[in-house]
XYZ file of C-alpha atoms in Angstrom:
683
model
C -0.010 0.002 0.017
C 2.822 2.436 0.898
C 4.611 1.600 -2.390
C 1.389 2.400 -4.269
C 0.969 5.651 -2.472
C 4.607 6.612 -3.121
C 4.115 5.766 -6.833
C 1.025 7.831 -6.923
C 2.813 10.773 -5.312
C 5.687 10.617 -7.735
C 3.479 10.539 -10.800
C 0.610 12.679 -9.570
C 1.318 15.398 -12.143
C 1.001 12.811 -15.019
C -2.131 11.277 -13.430
C -3.690 14.724 -13.277
C -3.024 15.256 -16.917
C -4.563 11.945 -17.842
C -7.694 12.722 -15.727
C -7.827 16.162 -17.354
C -7.617 14.684 -20.762
C -10.416 12.162 -20.064
C -12.652 14.718 -18.375
C -12.222 17.209 -21.191
C -12.827 14.522 -23.833
C -16.105 13.316 -22.255
C -17.366 16.891 -21.760
C -16.653 17.757 -25.445
C -18.294 14.534 -26.639
C -21.333 15.383 -24.523
C -21.594 18.726 -26.285
C -21.546 17.070 -29.773
C -24.900 16.596 -31.546
C -26.674 13.351 -30.856
C -27.489 12.694 -34.489
C -25.982 11.194 -37.609
C -23.911 13.230 -40.001
C -24.152 13.213 -43.786
C -20.605 12.865 -45.157
C -21.136 14.285 -48.623
C -21.406 17.988 -49.592
C -23.327 19.042 -52.689
C -24.867 22.060 -54.377
C -27.619 22.539 -56.853
C -26.438 23.127 -60.389
C -22.892 21.831 -59.497
C -21.369 18.411 -60.534
C -21.421 15.565 -58.040
C -17.773 15.207 -56.982
C -17.982 11.979 -55.057
C -18.386 8.444 -56.340
C -21.768 7.278 -57.648
C -24.228 7.159 -54.777
C -26.648 4.363 -54.119
C -29.460 4.515 -51.631
C -28.054 2.906 -48.324
C -31.604 2.254 -47.129
C -35.229 2.905 -47.934
C -36.187 6.495 -47.326
C -38.850 8.941 -48.306
C -38.433 11.886 -50.568
C -39.304 14.866 -48.450
C -41.174 17.836 -49.861
C -39.427 21.169 -49.860
C -40.349 23.910 -47.450
C -41.882 25.941 -50.284
C -44.014 22.944 -51.363
C -45.257 22.339 -47.859
C -45.928 25.986 -47.393
C -47.921 26.135 -50.602
C -50.024 23.140 -49.624
C -50.649 24.606 -46.178
C -51.807 27.858 -47.678
C -54.146 26.105 -50.119
C -55.725 24.013 -47.368
C -56.066 27.071 -45.115
C -57.724 29.018 -47.942
C -60.133 26.192 -49.007
C -60.974 24.779 -45.553
C -64.664 24.927 -44.701
C -65.938 27.612 -42.263
C -68.759 26.581 -39.991
C -71.705 28.744 -38.879
C -74.210 27.716 -36.207
C -77.885 28.449 -37.144
C -80.684 29.222 -34.635
C -83.911 28.021 -36.203
C -85.938 29.492 -33.304
C -84.947 33.021 -34.285
C -86.203 32.465 -37.782
C -89.594 31.121 -36.592
C -89.981 33.935 -34.059
C -89.266 36.677 -36.666
C -91.714 35.206 -39.139
C -94.397 34.717 -36.554
C -93.989 38.368 -35.423
C -94.114 39.684 -38.964
C -97.910 39.978 -39.373
C -98.656 41.708 -36.044
C -95.784 44.165 -36.492
C -96.856 44.852 -40.080
C -100.470 45.584 -39.002
C -99.258 48.008 -36.331
C -97.400 50.152 -38.883
C -99.567 49.780 -42.042
C -103.190 50.433 -40.845
C -106.070 49.856 -43.448
C -107.409 53.377 -42.982
C -104.067 54.877 -43.922
C -102.739 52.555 -46.598
C -104.736 51.447 -49.641
C -105.614 47.836 -50.118
C -103.414 47.311 -53.145
C -100.443 49.098 -51.592
C -100.850 47.182 -48.383
C -101.033 43.872 -50.221
C -97.899 44.736 -52.224
C -95.958 45.807 -49.110
C -97.016 42.639 -47.166
C -95.973 40.248 -49.946
C -92.698 42.134 -50.595
C -91.869 41.975 -46.880
C -92.708 38.273 -46.626
C -90.480 37.506 -49.646
C -87.684 39.607 -48.135
C -87.882 37.561 -44.923
C -87.798 34.244 -46.918
C -84.744 35.548 -48.809
C -82.931 36.693 -45.614
C -83.472 33.464 -43.724
C -83.033 31.097 -46.773
C -79.469 30.426 -45.440
C -79.450 32.920 -42.497
C -78.281 36.324 -41.386
C -74.805 36.761 -39.981
C -74.479 38.156 -36.485
C -71.243 40.081 -37.385
C -69.039 41.116 -40.242
C -66.694 38.407 -41.564
C -63.944 38.812 -44.156
C -64.199 35.760 -46.409
C -64.127 35.515 -50.177
C -67.528 35.224 -51.799
C -66.717 31.669 -53.076
C -65.441 30.450 -49.713
C -67.184 27.268 -48.774
C -69.417 27.567 -45.696
C -71.230 24.856 -43.754
C -74.358 25.598 -41.756
C -74.806 23.455 -38.734
C -77.621 23.187 -36.201
C -76.959 21.477 -32.916
C -73.538 20.398 -34.262
C -75.184 18.611 -37.149
C -74.383 19.857 -40.653
C -77.426 20.872 -42.570
C -76.007 22.115 -45.838
C -72.987 23.681 -47.518
C -73.180 26.979 -49.394
C -70.979 29.816 -50.576
C -70.176 32.661 -48.303
C -71.933 35.078 -50.698
C -75.183 33.161 -50.157
C -75.284 34.280 -46.548
C -76.914 37.651 -45.716
C -74.909 40.166 -43.802
C -76.675 42.854 -41.786
C -75.244 45.671 -43.991
C -77.010 44.070 -46.965
C -80.460 44.281 -45.589
C -81.186 48.015 -46.131
C -80.000 48.067 -49.862
C -82.162 44.954 -50.485
C -85.261 46.550 -48.933
C -84.676 49.809 -50.887
C -84.527 47.862 -54.147
C -87.822 46.174 -53.360
C -89.482 49.537 -52.594
C -88.252 50.935 -55.910
C -89.218 47.861 -57.860
C -92.792 47.827 -56.582
C -93.176 51.695 -56.765
C -93.725 52.011 -53.002
C -91.401 54.927 -52.275
C -93.956 56.687 -50.099
C -93.708 53.855 -47.539
C -89.985 53.471 -47.649
C -89.102 54.778 -44.184
C -91.847 52.820 -42.446
C -91.051 49.681 -44.392
C -87.421 49.770 -43.515
C -88.123 50.678 -39.966
C -90.362 47.585 -39.727
C -87.508 45.230 -40.636
C -84.977 46.888 -38.396
C -87.254 46.332 -35.464
C -88.150 42.830 -36.594
C -85.090 41.138 -38.090
C -82.542 39.322 -35.896
C -79.396 37.533 -37.014
C -79.438 33.753 -36.644
C -75.906 32.724 -37.813
C -72.928 32.744 -35.527
C -69.339 31.583 -36.231
C -68.472 28.185 -34.847
C -64.798 28.705 -34.020
C -64.145 25.286 -32.427
C -65.569 23.276 -35.266
C -63.848 25.443 -37.857
C -60.436 25.166 -36.247
C -60.811 21.468 -35.616
C -61.600 20.844 -39.232
C -58.657 22.939 -40.378
C -56.345 21.187 -37.967
C -57.409 17.772 -39.275
C -56.905 18.893 -42.850
C -53.427 20.228 -42.092
C -52.517 16.987 -40.212
C -53.309 15.058 -43.430
C -50.605 16.896 -45.394
C -47.982 14.358 -46.365
C -44.421 15.569 -45.760
C -43.144 13.206 -48.470
C -43.713 12.416 -52.130
C -42.476 8.958 -52.996
C -39.950 6.567 -51.713
C -36.373 5.642 -52.759
C -35.614 1.917 -52.363
C -32.336 0.464 -51.155
C -29.710 0.180 -53.803
C -31.410 2.718 -56.213
C -28.884 4.890 -57.989
C -29.382 8.415 -56.662
C -26.669 10.226 -58.626
C -23.628 9.300 -60.709
C -20.133 10.811 -60.399
C -19.784 14.004 -62.480
C -23.598 14.297 -62.903
C -24.993 17.796 -62.366
C -27.207 18.087 -59.269
C -30.566 19.173 -60.685
C -33.829 19.768 -58.892
C -34.834 16.170 -58.744
C -31.447 14.873 -57.479
C -31.131 17.833 -55.183
C -34.521 16.956 -53.506
C -33.452 13.260 -53.101
C -30.025 14.156 -51.710
C -31.544 16.599 -49.261
C -34.000 13.905 -48.170
C -31.157 11.433 -47.605
C -29.109 14.065 -45.694
C -32.073 14.972 -43.501
C -32.590 11.287 -42.857
C -28.986 10.950 -41.618
C -29.203 14.081 -39.450
C -32.549 13.149 -37.978
C -31.432 9.768 -36.860
C -31.045 10.116 -33.056
C -28.543 7.667 -31.660
C -30.364 4.497 -30.874
C -29.386 1.939 -28.239
C -27.948 -0.291 -31.028
C -25.404 2.330 -32.298
C -25.135 4.712 -29.353
C -22.198 3.095 -27.671
C -20.225 2.716 -30.910
C -20.785 6.343 -31.843
C -19.782 7.426 -28.403
C -16.568 5.323 -28.642
C -15.748 6.695 -32.083
C -16.247 10.354 -30.956
C -14.285 9.699 -27.883
C -11.343 8.276 -29.828
C -11.218 11.226 -32.216
C -11.507 13.905 -29.468
C -9.037 12.185 -27.192
C -6.589 11.761 -30.047
C -6.843 15.461 -30.846
C -6.237 16.497 -27.219
C -3.376 13.916 -26.856
C -1.671 15.665 -29.820
C -1.738 18.864 -27.861
C -0.204 17.222 -24.781
C 2.430 15.648 -26.978
C 3.240 19.020 -28.504
C 3.592 20.526 -25.075
C 5.768 17.636 -23.965
C 8.191 17.945 -26.833
C 8.293 21.672 -27.541
C 7.007 23.375 -24.442
C 8.231 21.218 -21.608
C 8.056 24.045 -19.045
C 4.322 24.476 -19.842
C 3.712 20.646 -19.803
C 5.225 20.387 -16.363
C 3.010 23.064 -15.015
C -0.546 21.613 -14.416
C -2.069 25.038 -13.954
C -0.894 26.136 -17.383
C -2.139 22.839 -18.998
C -5.503 23.298 -17.280
C -5.646 26.857 -18.587
C -5.079 25.752 -22.174
C -7.761 23.044 -21.968
C -10.163 25.420 -20.322
C -9.878 27.879 -23.175
C -10.436 25.214 -25.743
C -13.455 23.856 -23.997
C -14.877 27.353 -23.543
C -14.701 28.046 -27.256
C -16.445 24.801 -28.049
C -19.117 25.323 -25.480
C -19.779 28.921 -26.654
C -19.982 27.720 -30.334
C -22.337 24.884 -29.354
C -24.696 27.283 -27.504
C -24.757 29.682 -30.549
C -25.481 26.785 -32.951
C -28.291 25.535 -30.672
C -29.846 28.950 -30.653
C -29.414 29.829 -34.347
C -26.632 28.543 -36.590
C -26.771 31.623 -38.812
C -24.997 33.540 -35.926
C -22.098 31.044 -35.921
C -19.575 33.650 -37.180
C -20.355 35.973 -34.338
C -18.327 33.682 -32.047
C -14.875 35.373 -31.533
C -12.806 32.211 -31.934
C -9.672 34.254 -32.598
C -9.652 35.116 -28.917
C -8.183 31.683 -28.336
C -4.862 32.272 -30.170
C -4.672 35.752 -28.921
C -4.990 34.666 -25.225
C -2.432 31.788 -25.663
C -0.008 33.985 -27.496
C -0.278 36.626 -24.719
C 0.541 34.117 -21.981
C 2.828 31.646 -23.860
C 3.854 32.068 -27.498
C 2.539 32.255 -31.052
C 3.329 28.652 -32.057
C 1.382 27.193 -29.130
C -1.495 29.587 -29.751
C -1.786 28.620 -33.476
C -1.467 24.868 -32.763
C -4.204 24.965 -30.134
C -6.387 27.121 -32.363
C -6.099 24.622 -35.315
C -6.970 21.614 -32.957
C -10.005 23.488 -31.681
C -11.215 24.298 -35.185
C -10.798 20.596 -36.151
C -13.030 19.658 -33.145
C -15.618 22.225 -34.091
C -15.770 20.643 -37.566
C -17.879 17.861 -36.068
C -20.748 20.224 -35.016
C -20.826 23.173 -37.425
C -22.649 23.305 -40.748
C -20.459 23.680 -43.910
C -17.559 22.319 -41.936
C -14.967 22.774 -44.644
C -15.818 26.375 -45.275
C -15.921 27.084 -41.565
C -12.523 25.424 -40.845
C -10.874 27.196 -43.779
C -12.089 30.515 -42.557
C -11.207 30.020 -38.950
C -7.718 28.538 -39.614
C -6.846 31.445 -42.001
C -8.163 33.886 -39.390
C -6.086 32.265 -36.722
C -2.904 32.449 -38.853
C -3.612 36.164 -39.485
C -4.152 36.674 -35.793
C -0.817 35.202 -34.937
C 1.011 37.046 -37.688
C -0.508 40.508 -37.082
C -0.962 40.795 -33.322
C 2.265 41.901 -31.707
C 2.759 43.900 -28.494
C -0.707 43.127 -27.245
C -0.325 45.737 -24.503
C -0.461 48.477 -27.150
C -4.139 49.143 -27.697
C -3.720 50.504 -31.201
C -2.029 47.253 -32.320
C -5.041 45.244 -31.155
C -7.505 47.421 -32.956
C -5.450 47.313 -36.150
C -5.160 43.503 -35.953
C -8.881 42.963 -35.247
C -9.613 45.080 -38.357
C -7.268 42.907 -40.395
C -8.858 39.781 -39.066
C -12.347 40.986 -39.913
C -11.224 41.882 -43.365
C -9.807 38.469 -43.933
C -13.126 36.898 -42.785
C -15.088 39.054 -45.246
C -12.739 38.412 -48.201
C -12.658 34.593 -47.620
C -16.440 34.382 -47.150
C -17.024 36.382 -50.322
C -14.649 34.140 -52.312
C -16.406 31.013 -51.026
C -19.825 32.443 -51.931
C -18.752 33.277 -55.471
C -17.332 29.758 -55.844
C -20.562 28.166 -54.632
C -23.077 30.438 -56.406
C -21.153 31.732 -59.444
C -22.593 35.241 -58.897
C -22.953 37.823 -56.142
C -26.508 39.121 -56.721
C -27.994 36.836 -54.033
C -25.217 37.405 -51.445
C -26.464 38.011 -47.909
C -24.751 41.238 -46.912
C -25.923 40.771 -43.399
C -23.312 38.056 -42.958
C -20.557 40.716 -43.234
C -22.194 42.457 -40.334
C -21.818 39.202 -38.247
C -18.044 39.326 -39.040
C -17.927 42.994 -37.812
C -19.645 41.915 -34.578
C -17.148 39.060 -34.296
C -14.311 41.617 -34.576
C -15.864 43.807 -31.867
C -16.243 40.766 -29.649
C -12.556 39.917 -30.157
C -11.654 43.245 -28.443
C -12.954 41.671 -25.208
C -9.594 39.791 -25.120
C -8.009 42.666 -23.057
C -10.279 42.446 -19.987
C -10.309 38.671 -20.430
C -6.529 38.504 -20.202
C -6.740 40.540 -16.890
C -9.311 38.128 -15.564
C -7.168 35.057 -16.425
C -4.173 36.601 -14.764
C -6.032 36.827 -11.534
C -7.650 33.364 -11.830
C -4.668 31.297 -13.004
C -1.802 33.368 -11.719
C -0.295 33.828 -15.200
C 1.429 36.994 -16.593
C 0.953 38.641 -19.947
C 2.732 41.499 -21.753
C 0.205 43.848 -20.213
C 1.370 42.930 -16.733
C 4.939 43.039 -17.853
C 4.334 46.606 -19.014
C 3.204 47.540 -15.555
C 6.206 45.746 -13.987
C 8.598 47.706 -16.253
C 7.600 50.915 -14.536
C 10.634 52.060 -12.501
C 8.327 53.749 -10.018
C 7.029 50.426 -8.762
C 7.523 49.822 -5.041
C 10.160 47.149 -5.451
C 12.284 49.043 -7.957
C 12.165 52.213 -5.971
C 13.353 50.264 -2.973
C 16.157 48.870 -5.092
C 17.149 52.376 -6.286
C 17.252 53.593 -2.675
C 19.125 50.662 -1.109
C 21.411 49.812 -3.971
C 21.590 52.669 -6.438
C 24.568 51.242 -8.231
C 22.773 47.958 -8.832
C 19.669 49.820 -9.995
C 21.721 51.744 -12.522
C 23.413 48.503 -13.603
C 19.945 46.882 -14.050
C 18.783 49.815 -16.180
C 21.845 49.435 -18.486
C 21.440 45.739 -18.761
C 17.697 46.182 -19.558
C 18.653 48.561 -22.395
C 21.271 46.166 -23.840
C 18.996 43.091 -23.497
C 16.007 44.797 -25.079
C 18.172 45.831 -28.119
C 19.510 42.246 -28.392
C 16.062 40.697 -28.152
C 14.674 42.910 -30.894
C 17.607 41.879 -33.042
C 16.853 38.089 -32.888
C 13.080 38.327 -32.455
C 12.825 37.405 -28.768
C 10.287 38.805 -26.250
C 11.725 42.263 -25.683
C 9.159 43.251 -23.060
C 9.770 40.113 -21.027
C 13.540 40.402 -21.096
C 13.415 44.133 -20.169
C 11.399 43.285 -17.043
C 13.629 40.357 -16.170
C 16.682 42.544 -16.466
C 15.190 45.285 -14.190
C 14.590 42.699 -11.407
C 17.386 40.211 -11.900
C 19.594 41.639 -9.169
C 17.040 42.614 -6.524
C 18.721 40.080 -4.205
C 21.635 42.544 -3.809
C 19.326 44.774 -1.669
C 19.982 42.486 1.294
C 23.786 43.233 1.358
C 24.249 46.088 -1.124
C 27.744 47.211 -0.022
C 29.277 43.781 -0.826
C 28.848 44.525 -4.480
C 31.337 46.896 -6.171
C 28.734 49.084 -7.943
C 27.346 50.145 -4.564
C 30.712 50.880 -2.857
C 30.771 54.596 -3.091
C 33.007 55.207 -0.002
C 35.993 53.177 -1.288
C 35.705 50.669 1.577
C 35.279 47.000 0.573
C 33.595 44.700 3.215
C 35.188 41.657 1.491
C 38.539 42.707 2.833
C 37.393 41.475 6.290
C 36.074 38.119 4.903
C 37.682 34.953 3.644
C 37.263 34.058 0.022
C 34.837 31.370 0.881
C 32.686 33.695 2.970
C 32.759 36.325 0.221
C 31.707 33.699 -2.305
C 28.696 32.766 -0.178
C 27.579 36.444 0.020
C 27.887 36.846 -3.746
C 26.118 33.619 -4.614
C 23.392 34.188 -2.053
C 22.105 37.273 -3.910
C 20.415 34.815 -6.294
C 18.646 32.983 -3.507
C 17.800 36.335 -1.782
C 16.448 37.668 -5.051
C 14.127 34.693 -5.555
C 12.787 35.075 -1.941
C 12.236 38.791 -2.341
C 10.516 38.231 -5.734
C 8.124 35.602 -4.301
C 7.367 37.809 -1.365
C 6.398 40.579 -3.706
C 4.302 38.298 -5.949
C 6.500 38.630 -9.038
C 5.445 36.226 -11.793
C 7.386 32.942 -12.299
C 8.456 34.171 -15.781
C 10.273 37.013 -14.116
C 11.710 34.945 -11.290
C 13.302 32.659 -13.907
C 15.634 35.564 -14.865
C 16.751 35.897 -11.234
C 17.317 32.233 -10.966
C 19.331 31.744 -14.183
C 21.197 34.989 -14.868
C 24.475 33.462 -13.595
C 23.674 29.839 -14.631
C 26.355 27.587 -13.202
C 29.214 29.979 -13.779
C 32.096 30.431 -11.258
C 32.688 33.362 -8.900
C 36.071 33.471 -10.526
C 37.797 36.248 -8.523
C 37.236 34.557 -5.171
C 37.869 31.168 -6.635
C 41.352 32.270 -7.731
C 41.931 34.031 -4.380
C 41.110 30.779 -2.476
C 43.108 28.695 -4.835
C 46.172 30.779 -4.201
C 45.852 29.797 -0.542
C 44.543 26.179 -1.103
C 45.352 24.224 -4.169
C 42.800 21.565 -3.317
C 39.834 23.837 -3.608
C 37.162 22.662 -6.100
C 35.776 24.992 -8.730
C 32.234 23.675 -8.248
C 32.328 24.923 -4.669
C 32.703 28.438 -6.041
C 29.902 28.039 -8.715
C 26.318 29.339 -8.738
C 23.695 26.581 -8.204
C 21.979 27.268 -11.410
C 19.869 26.342 -13.318
C 21.387 27.366 -16.644
C 19.286 29.580 -18.972
C 16.556 27.617 -20.644
C 15.139 30.178 -23.086
C 16.304 32.806 -25.548
C 15.419 35.563 -23.125
C 17.218 34.198 -20.146
C 20.326 33.409 -22.223
C 20.333 37.022 -23.609
C 20.166 38.411 -20.053
C 23.066 36.272 -19.003
C 25.236 37.637 -21.811
C 24.193 41.295 -21.340
C 24.614 41.085 -17.497
C 28.141 39.738 -17.724
C 29.236 42.120 -20.491
C 27.749 45.284 -18.761
C 29.229 44.410 -15.322
C 32.677 43.593 -16.774
C 32.678 46.695 -19.009
C 33.203 48.861 -15.918
C 36.728 47.485 -15.675
C 37.687 48.698 -19.146
C 40.358 51.303 -19.164
C 40.721 53.594 -22.083
C 38.276 51.567 -24.119
C 38.696 51.401 -27.921
C 36.680 49.608 -30.561
C 39.232 46.803 -30.731
C 39.230 46.379 -26.896
C 35.458 46.249 -26.766
C 35.192 43.760 -29.590
C 37.844 41.478 -27.960
C 36.188 41.952 -24.534
C 32.675 40.991 -25.737
C 34.043 37.994 -27.723
C 36.042 36.742 -24.719
C 33.137 36.849 -22.255
C 30.450 35.313 -24.425
C 32.804 32.653 -25.908
C 33.697 31.583 -22.369
C 29.985 31.207 -21.583
C 29.408 29.135 -24.667
C 32.382 26.931 -23.979
C 31.170 26.244 -20.401
C 27.852 25.040 -21.734
C 25.689 27.785 -20.217
C 23.398 27.971 -23.262
C 22.913 24.219 -23.966
C 19.428 24.240 -22.529
C 18.278 27.452 -24.314
C 16.661 27.461 -27.672
C 19.236 29.918 -29.031
C 21.450 29.335 -32.186
C 25.032 30.303 -32.863
C 23.726 32.776 -35.386
C 21.570 34.390 -32.651
C 24.646 34.605 -30.406
C 26.632 36.315 -33.148
C 23.852 38.815 -33.675
C 23.719 39.556 -29.922
C 27.573 40.074 -29.943
C 27.219 42.562 -32.703
C 24.517 44.509 -30.869
C 26.582 44.555 -27.594
C 29.684 45.835 -29.339
C 27.669 48.666 -31.043
C 25.950 49.620 -27.806
C 29.067 49.622 -25.689
C 30.802 51.755 -28.328
C 27.996 54.272 -28.093
C 28.059 54.230 -24.256
C 31.824 55.052 -24.194
C 31.424 57.631 -26.986
C 34.132 56.128 -29.103
C 35.325 58.239 -32.026
C 37.396 57.414 -35.109
C 40.996 58.040 -34.304
C 42.392 60.606 -36.740
C 46.187 60.775 -37.358
C 47.879 63.753 -35.775
């Protein structure tokens, strides 16, 4: 049991990475769509590029949305409308007609013939009005609309809507009767009689009408025919015309609508898991081979995985809401963030892997992946010095432009013309660009959550008015001045070979903060001419000198300096020897070992830390030059750096001999400018 626990403890970092890989894989697979995926791409009017396609199973040919919409509109238009009739109202009105008529048209006032004509005209009008019924309200239907009249939920007959009488038709009809029978003198009384007498007896039956319409719509068939297994759908090179397009769309829809069943669910899960885990494993292997310092830091590995999962989650949410907003997702934030905290190569690699994973869930995956990979490359190439706001705005503008150009090119390739292009998509790219600007506050949030450091933080640390640097300038002014000189030399050298100039400048400013503990033991701070080392043995002096590295690390951690800056403190002397005190001790004791007078290391393990080591040694030793000339400076720089190379100080750093020669050239030029060397003219 103890052996197992010890084994676990020794390999806990690797175990954590395995668990992180598995957890991330399962979460991403969970986000993937639970449907099949059609593996062919096709367009109407374009040749079929794949091999001849046979129907893999029986499937129905689905009607297009326009066809279904047209059928729905026709059924809605022609569906029967139901009106409920009340026969009691008709009987009541007709029974009341004679008494009402006699009240108005009295024998002593109206002549017999006129009275007879008025009565018969009124009776005929009632028969006409109630032949199919009088509507209780105004309804907007076409005259030829089919109407069913029901009584007690039993259909009596079907007529056209124009056969029903609306209340606003009663008066014109009565007026026509009066004129036809030459009874104008009785017009007002006759019309008044009917308005007092007539009542509507037809009311709209909403429930029955809607029920019938719903049943008719439910009977619409979404398909029109069936394709049998093995039927040739389309041959290679054949143009995709309307008929083939409809069949291919139906087959594609069939694939995408197939929810994973119990029979294939496990296999699909296994397949997705293998692909996702393989992709994430490539990322871990990349870190292991090319970014070992990142690989060994579980926090940084977690940070990278977190960003990848966040982008996949955000894209999945947007697709679930509406896939047309897919290009609003600011995917280029991923390489921007990773470049800010690590480097461009890692940022691009992670971006490409993320785009490959998103290819499983996005529509038009090839087009999407092409656009996003190109945009990621442009992001890496254009965004430099992220702490400068103008650079970010310019880069985001370039990224947006690349999106628009690439999308426009794809559209022209697909459609062959631009008249039908959706210009609103360009607006989505602009929104994506604006969303990318959120990277600045996001970097700040990540710094606080994960304890990382970006160029923005480095810019803040480079301010010489920070508390720690002001303390250094007060306690060890000579060391502070030395650090400024080293920072200037190192920054120039970094720019020459393409290293991180901001990082190396900050590292140079803080690399000697350990000298604050015993400032007078270092020559640059001995302004009185007294040397405390005169009272110490060579071994004791060596300990004081070497301890400034350890003291610097402690002070840096106490003041919460980032690890990337502490690395400069830890490595700026590598495993070099405190040569002066070593020779002094050797003069008294021949058995002294050189390693006892060497710094504990580690050696520089990056371009930046290697540059600092060179610049620090050259700047410090340059103070001993007497009557410097160009020749002396050249030999001086060559001697110091060559000795460092020969002692293997740069074996762990990714720096080439060409880079070292470029750095030498910069240091020689800078030192010549510092000492104001002039061409020596003959007397």
